[in-house]
């Protein structure tokens, strides 16, 4: 089992609410990533970080924001959730940009 | 567009048969990786093959890489019901930001 954890596992929330999806890893990895995946579909990179105080937007435009204040922690925030944000969000980390990635179990978000 | 494209999108075979999935990509790569995703969960790394390697084995898995054709294949021998999952290839590009880019995945179903 990989030492990367996401909470909550499932979240149902009303439109307009602010939410934060948590992701933590205990492997000391510098590289961390957020992917968005609709059921049965491909993964889209929405944010990544190469270390503390380093964050970049991914290939898919997202209204979410991220922060990297500590190496082990990479939370994702939606200021005002909308039904279009309904999806699965997967967090991952790796020791290098092209190295094996370790994934959390994901957060399945439903905005009603 | 995504770097990797898996083929077929869905594959259904009988237990004990071999399963072959293919991945094509567009740009020069440092390595290519295969991941498995069980329904609704995070991805698990299976195998990594570097651009200077042509074939790699891990248990019942065999991966080939043809950089001249920009393609890779994943062979699962003697399939089991537990192999039912989605399989994704991910490429580590040489140029640009060092991050993995995932394909759309192949949904594999093993019938008992």
Coordinates of C-alpha atoms in Angstrom, one line a residue:
Chain A
X1 CA 0.0 0.0 0.0
X2 CA 1.2 3.5 -0.9
X3 CA 1.6 6.0 1.9
X4 CA -0.6 8.6 0.4
X5 CA -4.0 9.5 1.8
X6 CA -6.9 11.4 0.6
X7 CA -9.9 12.7 2.6
X8 CA -12.8 12.6 2.4
X9 CA -13.3 9.5 0.4
X10 CA -16.8 10.6 -0.7
X11 CA -18.3 14.1 -0.4
X12 CA -21.8 15.4 -1.4
X13 CA -22.1 19.1 -1.1
X14 CA -24.5 21.9 -2.1
X15 CA -23.8 24.4 -4.9
X16 CA -21.9 27.5 -3.7
X17 CA -20.1 25.8 -0.8
X18 CA -16.4 26.1 -0.3
X19 CA -14.6 22.7 -0.1
X20 CA -11.1 21.5 0.5
X21 CA -9.9 18.1 -0.5
X22 CA -7.0 16.9 1.6
X23 CA -4.0 14.9 0.3
X24 CA -1.0 13.9 2.4
X25 CA 2.0 11.6 1.8
X26 CA 4.6 10.3 4.1
X27 CA 7.2 9.3 1.5
X28 CA 9.0 12.6 1.5
X29 CA 8.2 13.1 -2.2
X30 CA 8.8 16.5 -3.7
X31 CA 6.5 16.0 -6.6
X32 CA 2.7 16.0 -6.1
X33 CA -0.2 16.0 -8.5
X34 CA -4.0 16.4 -8.7
X35 CA -5.9 14.6 -11.5
X36 CA -9.6 14.9 -12.3
X37 CA -11.3 11.8 -13.7
X38 CA -14.9 11.3 -14.7
X39 CA -16.2 7.7 -14.4
X40 CA -14.6 5.4 -17.0
X41 CA -12.7 8.2 -18.6
X42 CA -9.1 9.4 -18.8
X43 CA -7.2 11.3 -16.2
X44 CA -6.7 15.0 -16.6
X45 CA -3.8 16.7 -14.8
X46 CA -5.2 19.9 -13.1
X47 CA -2.4 20.9 -10.8
X48 CA 1.1 19.9 -9.9
X49 CA 3.9 20.9 -7.5
X50 CA 7.6 20.3 -7.6
X51 CA 8.1 21.2 -4.0
X52 CA 7.2 23.6 -1.2
X53 CA 5.8 26.9 -2.4
X54 CA 5.8 25.6 -6.0
X55 CA 2.5 25.0 -7.8
X56 CA 1.6 24.9 -11.5
X57 CA -1.6 24.5 -13.4
X58 CA -2.0 21.3 -15.4
X59 CA -3.2 20.5 -18.8
X60 CA -6.9 20.9 -18.0
X61 CA -8.2 24.2 -16.9
X62 CA -9.7 24.1 -13.4
X63 CA -11.4 26.6 -11.1
X64 CA -9.8 24.9 -8.2
X65 CA -6.7 26.2 -6.4
X66 CA -3.9 24.4 -4.6
X67 CA -1.2 25.2 -2.0
X68 CA 2.0 23.5 -0.9
X69 CA 3.2 24.9 2.4
X70 CA 4.5 21.6 3.6
X71 CA 6.2 18.8 1.6
X72 CA 3.7 16.2 2.8
X73 CA 0.5 18.2 2.3
X74 CA -1.1 19.3 -1.0
X75 CA -4.7 20.4 -0.5
X76 CA -7.1 21.4 -3.3
X77 CA -9.8 24.0 -2.7
X78 CA -12.9 24.9 -4.6
X79 CA -14.2 28.4 -3.4
X80 CA -17.7 27.9 -4.8
X81 CA -18.7 24.4 -5.8
X82 CA -20.9 23.8 -8.9
X83 CA -22.5 20.7 -10.3
X84 CA -19.9 20.8 -13.2
X85 CA -17.3 20.1 -10.5
X86 CA -18.8 16.7 -9.9
X87 CA -16.0 14.2 -10.6
X88 CA -13.4 12.0 -9.0
X89 CA -10.2 13.8 -7.8
X90 CA -7.0 11.8 -7.5
X91 CA -3.9 12.9 -5.7
X92 CA -0.5 11.4 -6.5
X93 CA 3.1 11.9 -5.6
X94 CA 6.5 10.8 -7.0
X95 CA 10.2 11.1 -6.2
X96 CA 10.8 12.6 -9.7
X97 CA 8.8 14.1 -12.5
X98 CA 9.1 11.0 -14.6
X99 CA 9.3 8.4 -11.8
X100 CA 6.7 5.9 -10.6
X101 CA 3.6 7.8 -9.3
X102 CA 1.8 6.7 -6.1
X103 CA -1.9 7.4 -6.0
X104 CA -4.3 8.0 -3.2
X105 CA -7.7 6.3 -3.2
X106 CA -9.4 9.4 -4.6
X107 CA -12.2 11.7 -3.5
X108 CA -15.5 11.3 -5.3
X109 CA -17.2 14.7 -5.2
X110 CA -20.8 15.2 -6.0
X111 CA -22.2 18.8 -6.1
X112 CA -26.0 19.0 -5.9
Chain B
X1 CA -4.8 16.1 -26.4
X2 CA -3.6 13.3 -24.2
X3 CA -0.2 11.9 -25.1
X4 CA -1.1 8.2 -24.8
X5 CA -4.0 6.5 -26.5
X6 CA -4.9 2.9 -25.5
X7 CA -6.4 0.4 -27.8
X8 CA -8.8 -1.2 -27.5
X9 CA -11.0 0.9 -25.3
X10 CA -12.6 -2.2 -23.9
X11 CA -11.6 -5.9 -23.9
X12 CA -13.6 -8.9 -22.7
X13 CA -12.0 -12.4 -22.5
X14 CA -12.3 -15.7 -20.7
X15 CA -10.3 -16.5 -17.7
X16 CA -7.1 -18.2 -18.6
X17 CA -6.7 -16.4 -21.9
X18 CA -4.1 -13.8 -22.6
X19 CA -5.0 -10.1 -22.8
X20 CA -3.1 -7.6 -24.9
X21 CA -3.5 -3.9 -24.7
X22 CA -1.7 -1.3 -26.9
X23 CA -0.7 2.3 -26.3
X24 CA 0.4 4.8 -28.9
X25 CA 2.0 8.2 -28.2
X26 CA 3.1 11.2 -30.1
X27 CA 6.3 12.8 -28.8
X28 CA 9.7 11.6 -27.6
X29 CA 9.6 10.0 -24.2
X30 CA 12.0 9.2 -21.4
X31 CA 9.9 6.2 -20.2
X32 CA 6.5 4.7 -20.5
X33 CA 4.6 3.3 -17.5
X34 CA 1.5 1.1 -17.1
X35 CA -1.0 1.4 -14.3
X36 CA -4.1 -0.5 -13.2
X37 CA -7.2 1.0 -11.7
X38 CA -9.8 -1.0 -10.0
X39 CA -13.3 0.4 -10.2
X40 CA -13.6 3.8 -8.4
X41 CA -10.2 3.6 -6.8
X42 CA -6.7 5.1 -7.2
X43 CA -4.2 3.8 -9.8
X44 CA -1.5 1.3 -9.0
X45 CA 1.8 1.2 -10.8
X46 CA 2.5 -2.0 -12.7
X47 CA 5.7 -1.6 -14.7
X48 CA 8.0 1.1 -16.1
X49 CA 10.0 0.7 -19.3
X50 CA 12.7 3.1 -20.3
X51 CA 13.1 4.5 -23.8
X52 CA 16.3 2.4 -24.4
X53 CA 14.6 -0.8 -23.4
X54 CA 12.5 -3.0 -25.8
X55 CA 10.9 -5.5 -23.5
X56 CA 10.3 -6.0 -19.8
X57 CA 8.7 -8.7 -17.7
X58 CA 7.1 -8.7 -14.3
X59 CA 5.3 -11.9 -13.2
X60 CA 2.5 -12.5 -15.7
X61 CA 3.1 -9.1 -17.3
X62 CA 5.1 -8.5 -20.4
X63 CA 5.6 -5.0 -21.8
X64 CA 7.2 -4.1 -25.1
X65 CA 8.2 -0.7 -26.4
X66 CA 8.8 0.3 -30.0
X67 CA 10.1 3.9 -30.0
X68 CA 10.3 4.0 -33.8
X69 CA 6.5 3.3 -34.0
X70 CA 5.9 5.3 -30.8
X71 CA 3.9 2.4 -29.4
X72 CA 3.9 0.0 -26.4
X73 CA 1.9 -3.1 -25.6
X74 CA 1.0 -4.8 -22.3
X75 CA 0.4 -8.5 -22.3
X76 CA -1.2 -10.2 -19.3
X77 CA -0.8 -14.0 -19.5
X78 CA -3.1 -16.6 -18.0
X79 CA -5.7 -14.0 -17.0
X80 CA -7.6 -14.2 -13.8
X81 CA -10.9 -12.7 -12.7
X82 CA -8.9 -10.4 -10.3
X83 CA -7.3 -8.8 -13.4
X84 CA -10.6 -7.1 -14.2
X85 CA -9.8 -3.4 -14.1
X86 CA -8.9 -0.5 -16.3
X87 CA -5.3 -0.2 -17.6
X88 CA -3.6 3.1 -18.4
X89 CA -0.4 3.9 -20.0
X90 CA 1.5 7.0 -19.0
X91 CA 4.4 8.6 -20.8
X92 CA 7.2 10.7 -19.4
X93 CA 8.0 13.3 -22.0
X94 CA 11.6 14.4 -22.6
X95 CA 10.7 18.0 -23.4
X96 CA 8.6 20.4 -21.4
X97 CA 7.5 20.0 -17.8
X98 CA 8.5 16.7 -16.3
X99 CA 5.1 15.1 -15.6
X100 CA 3.3 12.0 -16.5
X101 CA 0.6 12.2 -19.2
X102 CA -2.0 9.4 -19.1
X103 CA -4.0 7.9 -21.9
X104 CA -7.7 7.1 -21.9
X105 CA -7.4 3.6 -20.6
X106 CA -8.5 0.1 -21.6
X107 CA -11.3 -1.5 -19.7
X108 CA -10.5 -5.2 -19.3
X109 CA -13.1 -7.7 -18.2
X110 CA -12.2 -11.3 -17.4
X111 CA -15.1 -13.6 -17.5
X112 CA -15.0 -16.7 -15.2

